Short mmCIF file of C-alpha atoms and ligand atoms in Angstrom, two decimals:
data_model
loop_
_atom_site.label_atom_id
_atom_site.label_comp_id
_atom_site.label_asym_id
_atom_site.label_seq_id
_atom_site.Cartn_x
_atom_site.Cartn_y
_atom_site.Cartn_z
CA UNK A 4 0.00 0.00 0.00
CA UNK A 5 1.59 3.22 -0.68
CA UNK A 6 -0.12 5.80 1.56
CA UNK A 7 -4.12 5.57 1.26
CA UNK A 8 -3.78 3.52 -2.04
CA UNK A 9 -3.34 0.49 -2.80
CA UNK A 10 -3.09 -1.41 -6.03
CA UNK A 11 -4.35 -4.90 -6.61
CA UNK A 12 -3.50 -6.97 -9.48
CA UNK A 13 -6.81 -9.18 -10.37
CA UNK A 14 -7.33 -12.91 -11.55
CA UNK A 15 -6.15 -14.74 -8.70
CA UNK A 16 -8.02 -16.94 -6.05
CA UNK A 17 -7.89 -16.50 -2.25
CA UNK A 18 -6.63 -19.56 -0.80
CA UNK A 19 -5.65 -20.17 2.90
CA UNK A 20 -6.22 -19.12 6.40
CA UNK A 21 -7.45 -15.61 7.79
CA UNK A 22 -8.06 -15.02 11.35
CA UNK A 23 -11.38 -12.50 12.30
CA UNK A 24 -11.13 -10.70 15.89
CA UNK A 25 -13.60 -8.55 18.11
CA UNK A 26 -16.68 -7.46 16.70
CA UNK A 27 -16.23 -3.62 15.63
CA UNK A 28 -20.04 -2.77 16.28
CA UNK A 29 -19.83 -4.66 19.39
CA UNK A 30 -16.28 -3.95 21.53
CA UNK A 31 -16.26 -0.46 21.22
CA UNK A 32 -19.46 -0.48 23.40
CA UNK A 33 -18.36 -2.89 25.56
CA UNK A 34 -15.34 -0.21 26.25
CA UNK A 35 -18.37 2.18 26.97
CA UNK A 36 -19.98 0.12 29.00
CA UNK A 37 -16.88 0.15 31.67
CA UNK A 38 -18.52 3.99 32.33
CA UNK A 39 -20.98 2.09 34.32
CA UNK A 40 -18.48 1.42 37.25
CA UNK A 41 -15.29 2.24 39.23
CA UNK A 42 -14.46 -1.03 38.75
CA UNK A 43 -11.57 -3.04 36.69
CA UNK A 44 -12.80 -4.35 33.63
CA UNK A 45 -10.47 -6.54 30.38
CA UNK A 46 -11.88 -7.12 27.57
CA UNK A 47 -10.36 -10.02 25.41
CA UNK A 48 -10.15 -10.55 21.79
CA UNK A 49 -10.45 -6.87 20.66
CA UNK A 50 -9.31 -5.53 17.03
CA UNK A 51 -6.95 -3.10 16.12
CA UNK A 52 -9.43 -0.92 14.11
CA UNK A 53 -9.65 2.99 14.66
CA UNK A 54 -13.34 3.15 17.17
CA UNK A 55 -10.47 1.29 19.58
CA UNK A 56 -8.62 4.66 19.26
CA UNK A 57 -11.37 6.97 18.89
CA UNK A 58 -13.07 5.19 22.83
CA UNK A 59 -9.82 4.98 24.33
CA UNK A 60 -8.79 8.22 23.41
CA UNK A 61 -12.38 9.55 24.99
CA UNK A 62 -11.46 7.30 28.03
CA UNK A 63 -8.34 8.52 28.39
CA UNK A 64 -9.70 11.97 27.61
CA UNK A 65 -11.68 11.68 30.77
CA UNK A 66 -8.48 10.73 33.14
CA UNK A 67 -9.06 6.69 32.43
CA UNK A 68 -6.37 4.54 32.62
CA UNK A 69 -6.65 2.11 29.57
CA UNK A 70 -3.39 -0.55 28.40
CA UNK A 71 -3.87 -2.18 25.72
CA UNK A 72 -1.53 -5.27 25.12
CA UNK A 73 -2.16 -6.80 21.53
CA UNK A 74 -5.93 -7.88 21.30
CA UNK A 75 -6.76 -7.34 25.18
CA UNK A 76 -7.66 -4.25 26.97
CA UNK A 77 -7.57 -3.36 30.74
CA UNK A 78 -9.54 -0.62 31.95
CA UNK A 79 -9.90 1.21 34.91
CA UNK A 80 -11.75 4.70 35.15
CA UNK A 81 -12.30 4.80 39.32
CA UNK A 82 -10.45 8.14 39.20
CA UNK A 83 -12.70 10.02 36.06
CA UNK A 84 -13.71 13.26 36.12
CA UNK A 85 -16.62 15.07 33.85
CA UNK A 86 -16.32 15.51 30.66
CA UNK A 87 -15.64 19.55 28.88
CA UNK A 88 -15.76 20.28 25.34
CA UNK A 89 -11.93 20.54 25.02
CA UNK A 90 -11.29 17.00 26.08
CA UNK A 91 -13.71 15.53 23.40
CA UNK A 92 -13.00 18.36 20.83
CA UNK A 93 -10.56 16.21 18.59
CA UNK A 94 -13.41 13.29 18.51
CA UNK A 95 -16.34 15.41 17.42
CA UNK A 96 -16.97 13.91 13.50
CA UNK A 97 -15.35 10.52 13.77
CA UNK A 98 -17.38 7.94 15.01
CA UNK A 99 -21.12 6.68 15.94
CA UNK A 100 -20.03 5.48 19.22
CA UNK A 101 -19.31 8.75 21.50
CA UNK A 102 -23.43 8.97 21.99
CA UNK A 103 -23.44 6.05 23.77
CA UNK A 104 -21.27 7.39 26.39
CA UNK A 105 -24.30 10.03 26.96
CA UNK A 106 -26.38 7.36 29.60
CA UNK A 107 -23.72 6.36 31.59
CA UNK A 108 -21.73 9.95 32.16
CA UNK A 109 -25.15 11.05 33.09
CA UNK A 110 -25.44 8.48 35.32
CA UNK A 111 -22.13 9.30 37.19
CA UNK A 112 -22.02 13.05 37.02
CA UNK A 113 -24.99 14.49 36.35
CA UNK A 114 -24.05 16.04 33.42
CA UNK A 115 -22.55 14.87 29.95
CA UNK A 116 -20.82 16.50 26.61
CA UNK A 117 -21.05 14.55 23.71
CA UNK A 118 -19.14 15.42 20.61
CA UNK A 119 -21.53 15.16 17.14
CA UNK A 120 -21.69 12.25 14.80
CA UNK A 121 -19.31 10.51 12.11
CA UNK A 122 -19.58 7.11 10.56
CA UNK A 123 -20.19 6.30 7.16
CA UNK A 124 -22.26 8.23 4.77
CA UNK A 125 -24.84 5.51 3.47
CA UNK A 126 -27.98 7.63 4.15
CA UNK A 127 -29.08 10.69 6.96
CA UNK A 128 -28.70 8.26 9.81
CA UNK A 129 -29.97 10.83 12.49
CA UNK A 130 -30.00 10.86 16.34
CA UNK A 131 -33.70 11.46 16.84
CA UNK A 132 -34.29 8.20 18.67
CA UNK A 133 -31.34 8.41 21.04
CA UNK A 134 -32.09 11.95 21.91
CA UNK A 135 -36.15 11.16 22.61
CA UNK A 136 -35.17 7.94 24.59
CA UNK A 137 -32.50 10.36 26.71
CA UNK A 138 -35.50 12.50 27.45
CA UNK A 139 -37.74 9.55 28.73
CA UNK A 140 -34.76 9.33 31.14
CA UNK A 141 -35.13 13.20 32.70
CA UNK A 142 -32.31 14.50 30.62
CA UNK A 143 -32.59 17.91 29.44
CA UNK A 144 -30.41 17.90 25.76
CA UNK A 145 -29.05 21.19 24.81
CA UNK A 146 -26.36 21.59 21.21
CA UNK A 147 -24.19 23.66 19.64
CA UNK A 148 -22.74 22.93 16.30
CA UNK A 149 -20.43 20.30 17.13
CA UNK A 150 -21.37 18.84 20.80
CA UNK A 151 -24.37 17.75 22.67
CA UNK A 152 -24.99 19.29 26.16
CA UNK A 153 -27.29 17.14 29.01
CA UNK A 154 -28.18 17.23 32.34
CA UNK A 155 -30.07 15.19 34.78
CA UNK A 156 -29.73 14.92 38.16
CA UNK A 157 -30.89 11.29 38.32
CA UNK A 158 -32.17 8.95 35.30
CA UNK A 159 -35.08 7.77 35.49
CA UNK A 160 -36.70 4.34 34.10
CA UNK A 161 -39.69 5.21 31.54
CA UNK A 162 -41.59 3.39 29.14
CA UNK A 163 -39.96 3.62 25.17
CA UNK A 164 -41.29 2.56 22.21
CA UNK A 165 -38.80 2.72 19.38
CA UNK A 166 -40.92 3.65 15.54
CA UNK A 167 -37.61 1.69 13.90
CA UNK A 168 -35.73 -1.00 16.03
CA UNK A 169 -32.64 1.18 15.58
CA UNK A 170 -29.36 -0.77 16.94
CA UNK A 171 -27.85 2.05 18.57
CA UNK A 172 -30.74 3.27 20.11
CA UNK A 173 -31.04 0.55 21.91
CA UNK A 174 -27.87 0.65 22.98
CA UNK A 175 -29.03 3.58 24.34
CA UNK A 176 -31.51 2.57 26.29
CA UNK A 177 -29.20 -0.28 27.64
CA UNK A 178 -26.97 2.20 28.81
CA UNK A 179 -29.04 4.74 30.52
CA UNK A 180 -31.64 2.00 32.14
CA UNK A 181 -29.13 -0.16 33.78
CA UNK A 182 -28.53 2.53 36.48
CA UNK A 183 -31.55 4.27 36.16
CA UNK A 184 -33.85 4.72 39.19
CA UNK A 185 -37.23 1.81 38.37
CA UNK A 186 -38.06 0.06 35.45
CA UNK A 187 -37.54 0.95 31.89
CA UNK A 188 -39.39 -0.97 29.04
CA UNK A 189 -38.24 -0.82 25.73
CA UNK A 190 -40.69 -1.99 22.81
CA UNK A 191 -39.55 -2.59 18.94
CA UNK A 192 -36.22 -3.15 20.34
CA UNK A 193 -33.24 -4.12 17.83
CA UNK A 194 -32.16 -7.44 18.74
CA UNK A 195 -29.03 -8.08 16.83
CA UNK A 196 -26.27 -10.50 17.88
CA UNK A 197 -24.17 -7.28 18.82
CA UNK A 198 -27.04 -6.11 20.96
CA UNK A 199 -27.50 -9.38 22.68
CA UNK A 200 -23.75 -9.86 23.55
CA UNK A 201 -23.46 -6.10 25.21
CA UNK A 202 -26.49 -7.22 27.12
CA UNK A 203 -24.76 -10.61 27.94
CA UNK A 204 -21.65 -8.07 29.25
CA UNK A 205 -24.04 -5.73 31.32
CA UNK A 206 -25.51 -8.78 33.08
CA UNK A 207 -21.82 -9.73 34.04
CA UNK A 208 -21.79 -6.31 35.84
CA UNK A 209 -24.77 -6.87 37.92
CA UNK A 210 -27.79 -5.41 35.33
CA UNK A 211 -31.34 -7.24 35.58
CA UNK A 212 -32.11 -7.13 31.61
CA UNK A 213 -34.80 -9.88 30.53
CA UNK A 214 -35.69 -9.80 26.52
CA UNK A 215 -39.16 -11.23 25.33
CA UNK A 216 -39.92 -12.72 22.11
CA UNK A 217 -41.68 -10.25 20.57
CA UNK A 218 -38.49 -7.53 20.69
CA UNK A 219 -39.45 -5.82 24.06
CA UNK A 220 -36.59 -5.37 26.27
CA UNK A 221 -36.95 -4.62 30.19
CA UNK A 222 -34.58 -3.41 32.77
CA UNK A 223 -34.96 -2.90 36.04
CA UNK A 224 -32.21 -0.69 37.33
CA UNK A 225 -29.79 -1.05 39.75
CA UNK A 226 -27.88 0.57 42.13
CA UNK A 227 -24.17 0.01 41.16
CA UNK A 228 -22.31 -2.17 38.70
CA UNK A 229 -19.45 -3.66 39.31
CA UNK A 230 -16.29 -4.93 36.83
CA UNK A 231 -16.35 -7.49 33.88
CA UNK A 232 -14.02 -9.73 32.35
CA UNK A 233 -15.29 -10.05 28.64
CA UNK A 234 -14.22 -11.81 25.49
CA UNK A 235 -15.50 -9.86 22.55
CA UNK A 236 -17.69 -11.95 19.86
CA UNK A 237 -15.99 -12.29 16.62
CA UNK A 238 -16.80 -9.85 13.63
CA UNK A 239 -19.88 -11.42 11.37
CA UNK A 240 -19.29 -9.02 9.40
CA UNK A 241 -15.92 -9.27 8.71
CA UNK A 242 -16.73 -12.94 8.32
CA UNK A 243 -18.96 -12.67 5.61
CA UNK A 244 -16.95 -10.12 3.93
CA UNK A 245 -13.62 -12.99 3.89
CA UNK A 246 -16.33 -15.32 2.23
CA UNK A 247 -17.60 -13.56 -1.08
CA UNK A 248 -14.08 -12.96 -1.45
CA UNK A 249 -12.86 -16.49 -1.23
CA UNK A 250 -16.43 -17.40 -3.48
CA UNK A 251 -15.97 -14.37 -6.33
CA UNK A 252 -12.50 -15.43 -6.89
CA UNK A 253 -13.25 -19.17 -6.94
CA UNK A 254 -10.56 -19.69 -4.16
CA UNK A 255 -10.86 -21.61 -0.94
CA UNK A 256 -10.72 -19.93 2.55
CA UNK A 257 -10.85 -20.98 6.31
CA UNK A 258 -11.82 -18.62 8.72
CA UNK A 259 -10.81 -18.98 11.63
CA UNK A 260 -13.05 -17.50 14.48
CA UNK A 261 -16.32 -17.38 12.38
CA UNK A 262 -19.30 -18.47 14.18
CA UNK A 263 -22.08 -20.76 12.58
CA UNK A 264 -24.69 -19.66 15.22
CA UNK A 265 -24.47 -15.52 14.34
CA UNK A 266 -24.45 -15.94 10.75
CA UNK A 267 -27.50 -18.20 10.01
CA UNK A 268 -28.80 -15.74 7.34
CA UNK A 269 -25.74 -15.45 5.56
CA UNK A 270 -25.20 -18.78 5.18
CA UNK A 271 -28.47 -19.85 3.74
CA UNK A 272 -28.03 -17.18 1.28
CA UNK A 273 -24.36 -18.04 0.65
CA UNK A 274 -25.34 -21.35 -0.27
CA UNK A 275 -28.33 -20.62 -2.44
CA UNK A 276 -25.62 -18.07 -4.23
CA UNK A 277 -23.52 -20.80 -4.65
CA UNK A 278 -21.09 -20.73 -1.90
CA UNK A 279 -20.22 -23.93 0.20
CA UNK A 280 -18.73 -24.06 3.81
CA UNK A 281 -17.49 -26.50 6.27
CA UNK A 282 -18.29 -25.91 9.84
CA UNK A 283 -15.32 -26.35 12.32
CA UNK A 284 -14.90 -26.19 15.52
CA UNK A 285 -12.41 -23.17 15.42
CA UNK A 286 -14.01 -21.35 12.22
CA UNK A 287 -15.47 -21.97 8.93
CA UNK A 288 -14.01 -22.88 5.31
CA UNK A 289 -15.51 -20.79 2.93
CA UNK A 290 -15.43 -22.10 -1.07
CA UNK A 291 -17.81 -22.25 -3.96
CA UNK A 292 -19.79 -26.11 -4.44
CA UNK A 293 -19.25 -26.09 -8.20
CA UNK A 294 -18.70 -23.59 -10.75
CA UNK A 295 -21.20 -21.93 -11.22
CA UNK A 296 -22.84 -18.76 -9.21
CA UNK A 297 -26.68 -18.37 -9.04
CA UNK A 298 -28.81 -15.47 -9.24
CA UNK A 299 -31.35 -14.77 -6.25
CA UNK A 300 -33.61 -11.93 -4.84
CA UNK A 301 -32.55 -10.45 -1.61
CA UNK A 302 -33.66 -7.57 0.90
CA UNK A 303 -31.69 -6.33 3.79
CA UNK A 304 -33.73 -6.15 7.23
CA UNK A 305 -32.80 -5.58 10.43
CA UNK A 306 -31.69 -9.20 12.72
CA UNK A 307 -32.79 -12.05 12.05
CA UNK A 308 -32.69 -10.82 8.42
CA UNK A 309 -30.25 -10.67 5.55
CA UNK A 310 -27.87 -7.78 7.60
CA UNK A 311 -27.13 -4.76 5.27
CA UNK A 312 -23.56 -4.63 6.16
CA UNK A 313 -23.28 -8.21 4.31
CA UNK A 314 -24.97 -6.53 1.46
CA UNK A 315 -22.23 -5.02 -0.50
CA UNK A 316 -19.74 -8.03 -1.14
CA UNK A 317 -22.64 -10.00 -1.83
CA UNK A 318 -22.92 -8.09 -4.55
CA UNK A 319 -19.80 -8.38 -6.40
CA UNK A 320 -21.27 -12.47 -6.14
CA UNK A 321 -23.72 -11.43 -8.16
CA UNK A 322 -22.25 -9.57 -10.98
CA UNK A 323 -20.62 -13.18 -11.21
CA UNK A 324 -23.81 -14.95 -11.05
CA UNK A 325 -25.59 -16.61 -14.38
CA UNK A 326 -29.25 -14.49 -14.53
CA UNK A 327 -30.22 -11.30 -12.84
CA UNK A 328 -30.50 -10.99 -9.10
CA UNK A 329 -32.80 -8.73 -7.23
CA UNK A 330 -31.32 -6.58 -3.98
CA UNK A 331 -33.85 -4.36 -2.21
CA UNK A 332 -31.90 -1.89 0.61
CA UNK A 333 -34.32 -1.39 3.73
CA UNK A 334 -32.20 -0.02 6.29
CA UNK A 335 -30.26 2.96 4.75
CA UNK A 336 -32.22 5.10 2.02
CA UNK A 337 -28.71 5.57 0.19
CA UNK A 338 -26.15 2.36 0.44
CA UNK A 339 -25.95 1.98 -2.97
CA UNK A 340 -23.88 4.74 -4.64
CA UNK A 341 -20.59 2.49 -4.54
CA UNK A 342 -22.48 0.61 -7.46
CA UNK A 343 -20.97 2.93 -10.12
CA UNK A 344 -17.69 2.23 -9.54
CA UNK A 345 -18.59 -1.57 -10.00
CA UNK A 346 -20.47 -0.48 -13.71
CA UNK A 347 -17.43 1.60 -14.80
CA UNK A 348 -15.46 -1.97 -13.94
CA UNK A 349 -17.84 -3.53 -16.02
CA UNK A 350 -20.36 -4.49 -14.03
CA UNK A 351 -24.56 -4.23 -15.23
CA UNK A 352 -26.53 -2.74 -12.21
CA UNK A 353 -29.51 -0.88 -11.92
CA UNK A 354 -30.86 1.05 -9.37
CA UNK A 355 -34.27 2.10 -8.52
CA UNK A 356 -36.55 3.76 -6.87
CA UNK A 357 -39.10 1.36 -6.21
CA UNK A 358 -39.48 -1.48 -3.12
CA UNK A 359 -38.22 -4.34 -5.56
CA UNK A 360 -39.26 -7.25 -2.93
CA UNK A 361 -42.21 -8.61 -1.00
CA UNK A 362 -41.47 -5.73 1.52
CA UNK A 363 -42.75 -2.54 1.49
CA UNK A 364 -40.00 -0.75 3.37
CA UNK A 365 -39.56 2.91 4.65
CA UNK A 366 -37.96 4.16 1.57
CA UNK A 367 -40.15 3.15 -1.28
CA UNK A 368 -41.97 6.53 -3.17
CA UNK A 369 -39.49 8.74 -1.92
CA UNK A 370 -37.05 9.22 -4.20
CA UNK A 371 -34.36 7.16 -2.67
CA UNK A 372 -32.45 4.29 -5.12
CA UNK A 373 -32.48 2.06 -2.99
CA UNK A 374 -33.23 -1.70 -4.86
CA UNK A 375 -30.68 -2.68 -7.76
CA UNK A 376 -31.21 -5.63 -10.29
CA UNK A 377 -27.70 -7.09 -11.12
CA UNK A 378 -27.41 -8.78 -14.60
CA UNK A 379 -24.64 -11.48 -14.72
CA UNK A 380 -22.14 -12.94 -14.84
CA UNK A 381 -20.34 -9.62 -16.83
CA UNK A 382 -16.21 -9.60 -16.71
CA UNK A 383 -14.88 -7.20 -14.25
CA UNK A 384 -12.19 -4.71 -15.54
CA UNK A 385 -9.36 -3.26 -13.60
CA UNK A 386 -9.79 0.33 -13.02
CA UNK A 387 -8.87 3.74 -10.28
CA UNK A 388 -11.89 3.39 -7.94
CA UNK A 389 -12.30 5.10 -4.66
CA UNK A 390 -13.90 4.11 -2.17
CA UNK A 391 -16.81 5.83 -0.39
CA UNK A 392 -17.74 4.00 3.07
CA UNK A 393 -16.49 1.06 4.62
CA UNK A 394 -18.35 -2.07 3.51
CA UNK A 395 -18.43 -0.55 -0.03
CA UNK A 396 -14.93 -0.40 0.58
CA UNK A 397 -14.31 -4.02 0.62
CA UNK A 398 -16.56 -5.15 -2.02
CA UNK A 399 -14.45 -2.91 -4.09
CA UNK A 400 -11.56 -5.02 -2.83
CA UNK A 401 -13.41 -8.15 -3.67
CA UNK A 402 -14.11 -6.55 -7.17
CA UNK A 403 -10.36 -5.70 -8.00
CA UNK A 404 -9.37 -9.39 -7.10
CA UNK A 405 -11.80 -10.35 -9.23
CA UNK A 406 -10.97 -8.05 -12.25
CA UNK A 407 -8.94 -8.55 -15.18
CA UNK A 408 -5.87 -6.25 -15.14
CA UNK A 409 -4.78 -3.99 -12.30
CA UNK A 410 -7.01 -2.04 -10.13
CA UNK A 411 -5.93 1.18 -8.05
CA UNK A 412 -8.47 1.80 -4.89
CA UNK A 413 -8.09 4.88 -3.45
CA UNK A 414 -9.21 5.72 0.33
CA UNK A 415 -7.93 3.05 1.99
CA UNK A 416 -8.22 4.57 5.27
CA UNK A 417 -12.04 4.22 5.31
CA UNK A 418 -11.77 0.32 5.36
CA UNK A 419 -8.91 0.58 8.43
CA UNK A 420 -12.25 1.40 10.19
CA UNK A 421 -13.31 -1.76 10.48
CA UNK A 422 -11.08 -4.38 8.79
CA UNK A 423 -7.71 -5.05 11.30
CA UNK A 424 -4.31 -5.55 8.68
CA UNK A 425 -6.37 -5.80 5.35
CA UNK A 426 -3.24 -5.47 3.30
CA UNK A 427 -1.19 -8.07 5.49
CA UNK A 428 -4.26 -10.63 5.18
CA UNK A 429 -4.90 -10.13 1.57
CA UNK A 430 -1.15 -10.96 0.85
CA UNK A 431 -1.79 -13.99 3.08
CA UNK A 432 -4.54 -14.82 1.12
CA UNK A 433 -1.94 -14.76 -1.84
CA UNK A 434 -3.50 -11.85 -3.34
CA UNK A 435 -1.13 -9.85 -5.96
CA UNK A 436 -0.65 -6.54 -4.19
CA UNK A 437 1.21 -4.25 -6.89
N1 EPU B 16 -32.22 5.78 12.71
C1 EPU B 16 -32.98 6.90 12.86
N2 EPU B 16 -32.85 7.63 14.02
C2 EPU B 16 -31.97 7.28 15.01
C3 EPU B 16 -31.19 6.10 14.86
C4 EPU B 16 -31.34 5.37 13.69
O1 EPU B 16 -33.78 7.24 11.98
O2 EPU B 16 -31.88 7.99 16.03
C5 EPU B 16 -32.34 4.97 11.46
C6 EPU B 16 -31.04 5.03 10.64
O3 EPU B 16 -30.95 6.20 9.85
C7 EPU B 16 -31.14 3.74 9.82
C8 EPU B 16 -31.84 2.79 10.78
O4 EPU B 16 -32.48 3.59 11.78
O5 EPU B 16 -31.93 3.96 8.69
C9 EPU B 16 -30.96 1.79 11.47
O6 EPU B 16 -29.89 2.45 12.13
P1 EPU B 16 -29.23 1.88 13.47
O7 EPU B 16 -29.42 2.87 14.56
O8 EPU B 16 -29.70 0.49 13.68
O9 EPU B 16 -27.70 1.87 13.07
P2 EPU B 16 -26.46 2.28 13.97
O10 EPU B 16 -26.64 1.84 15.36
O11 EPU B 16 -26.09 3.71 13.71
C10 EPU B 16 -25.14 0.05 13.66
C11 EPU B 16 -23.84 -0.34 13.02
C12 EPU B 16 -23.97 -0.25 11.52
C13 EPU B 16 -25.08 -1.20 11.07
C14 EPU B 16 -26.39 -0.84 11.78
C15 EPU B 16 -27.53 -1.79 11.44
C16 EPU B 16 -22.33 0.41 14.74
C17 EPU B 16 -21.23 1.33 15.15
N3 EPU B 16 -22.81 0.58 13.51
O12 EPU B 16 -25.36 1.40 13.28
O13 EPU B 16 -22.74 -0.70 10.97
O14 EPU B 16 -25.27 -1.08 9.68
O15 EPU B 16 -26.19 -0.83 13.21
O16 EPU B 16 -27.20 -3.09 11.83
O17 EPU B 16 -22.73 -0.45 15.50
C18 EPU B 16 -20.96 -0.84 9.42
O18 EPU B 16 -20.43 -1.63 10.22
O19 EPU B 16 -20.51 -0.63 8.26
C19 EPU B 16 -22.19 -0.13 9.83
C20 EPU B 16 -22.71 0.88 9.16
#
């Protein structure tokens, strides 16, 4: 890689071993979630991605005392004081994560400043929920351009109903109920692996969570938490992501760390697509069952559906595939626009504006493209792509490996977010990295 670019030489299959850490939508909060108490808490089997920066730095920011030693993290924030707008000025813009921190500073001082939103650009992905749940709590939320001002002298439990069952928001909610004075109920609740694993954590530390069938969550709050020691789910994400790669290039990869169990979804559709795998006990080998690649209709939903993070290498599958596949987008209004990068490769997708699926979903007759039909298979071409937002990111990856000739990706600080060594396990992978 030569600075943010790197330049990948298509045409030949993944073959080997790659190993997939800590969740990145689920350790970061599980950092957070060591606000909760003056404890000592280690968290095991983290990645090196940049939210581990961006929360330690806040941590640290806040007089914590945080060592990491390769993929484990000791914590210890007894001595913390409240937060000001200079120590979380560098952070404002970065990250999704710093709003979570709002429950639990609240909870421990009374008072919190939260720096303003980052992530990746794949639709308008507001705050609305997080900011009406704080205020079901007692806080009062005051903002500026860049930060968040609240205040509450205690939280207090309250009755939410969520219109969207919005992961972080319910994160949220996690946070801010555990210590909160009552009950809190939480209906339309998101209920993804991630979610159910922080909730796993916060139970460690003494929470009383119980979650019904029917995606209402209730806490009953306690009085004090104490420490955890916590080993971080691996990355499904990043585990699905090593799979199209190893199908589109007809290679063969193990992974190790993958979990059957979170990726149910995936795998049905991974098979249907095409893809084989062999479940083992310390991953899963990832390779295609014959030749050829199928065509199929998918939608993106929130857990248990087809996750929208598994969405965009999935695609590059089917610009290989032999008919025209169907994907309808119904979490972000705008997670398609890394498509035309694929078509100037050489790739036939359309976008549109209608609900192309048995779902009618929130963004259908308002102008958002946000259901393609993919044509296949079509040859990929090598060409100077740069990437937009993480996930796209690696589908673009998955496209240049794919691709006849040499492909230059630009931006390849965006997929650092998420992806730990990319370049080092793409070259163990036996990718050509010009
Ligand atoms: N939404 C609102 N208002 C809110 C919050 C969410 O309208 O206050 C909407 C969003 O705009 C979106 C939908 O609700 O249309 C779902 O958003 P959600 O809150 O569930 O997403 P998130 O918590 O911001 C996390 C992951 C995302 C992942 C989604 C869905 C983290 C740090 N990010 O985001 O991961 O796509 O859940 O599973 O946990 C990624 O890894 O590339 C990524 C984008």
């Amino acid at each position: 890689m030569i600075g943010d670019t790197l330049s990948i030489q298509g045409g030949r299959s993944l073959q080997g071993e790659v190993t997939v850490r800590g969740a990145k939508n689920n350790f970061p909060k599980s950092l957070v979630a060591a606000l909760l108490t003056s404890d000592p808490c280690r968290l095991r089997n983290i990645s090196q991605i940049e939210d581990l920066e961006i929360v330690s730095g806040m941590l640290r920011a806040l007089g914590g005392d945080i060592t990491i030693h390769d993929h484990d993290v000791e914590i210890s924030l007894a001595k913390i004081h409240s937060a000001t707008k200079e120590s979380f000025q560098e952070f404002s813009g970065r990250s999704r994560i710093p709003i979570l921190f709002a429950g639990p500073l609240v909870a421990r001082f009374g008072e919190a400043v939260i720096p303003k939103l980052g992530g990746c650009r794949i639709g308008s992905r507001p705050v609305d929920f997080h900011l009406a749940a704080l205020r079901e709590f007692g806080v009062s939320v005051e903002e500026d351009e860049s930060f968040y001002f609240l205040k509450a002298s205690k939280l207090c439990g309250a009755k939410i109903k969520l219109s969207y069952p919005s992961v972080g928001a319910t994160e949220q909610v996690l946070f801010s109920a555990v210590l909160a004075d009552g009950v809190t109920e939480l209906a339309n609740a998101a209920v993804e692996p991630e979610v159910m694993d922080l909730i796993a954590l916060l139970q460690k530390m003494g929470a009383i969570i119980s979650v019904d069938t029917d995606r209402v969550i209730t806490i009953v709050g306690v009085k004090k938490m104490r420490g955890y020691d916590h080993t971080v789910m691996t990355d499904r994400l990043e585990v699905a992501s090593w799979a199209c790669a190893a199908v589109a290039t007809n290679g063969d990869v193990f992974v190790r760390g993958a979990r059957q169990l979170d990726m149910i979804t995936f795998l049905n559709k991974f098979r249907q697509v095409g893809g084989e795998f062999d479940i083992e006990e310390a991953g899963i080998r990832f390779h295609r069952a014959n030749g050829v690649l199928q065509p199929l209709i998918l939608e993106t939903d929130v857990h248990p559906g087809f996750m929208t993070d598994w969405q965009q290498p999935f695609v590059i599958l089917l610009t290989q595939a032999e008919g025209v596949s169907v994907v309808h987008e119904t979490v972000y209004e705008n997670r398609f626009g890394y498509t035309s990068a694929l078509v100037q490769m050489g790739a036939h997708i359309q976008l549109h504006r209608e609900c192309l699926g048995s779902k009618k979903c929130r963004f259908g007759r308002r102008n958002h493209l946000h259901s393609a039909v993919i044509s296949g298979p079509t040859k990929l071409h090598g060409a100077e792509i740069e990437i937009p937002d993480l996930r796209a990111g690696f589908s673009y990856v998955v496209a240049a490996l794919v691709a006849e000739g040499k492909s230059t990706i630009k931006n390849m600080a965006t997929i650092k977010r998420g992806y730990e060594d990319i370049e080092g396990k793409l070259r163990g992978l036996g990718a050509q990295i010009v």
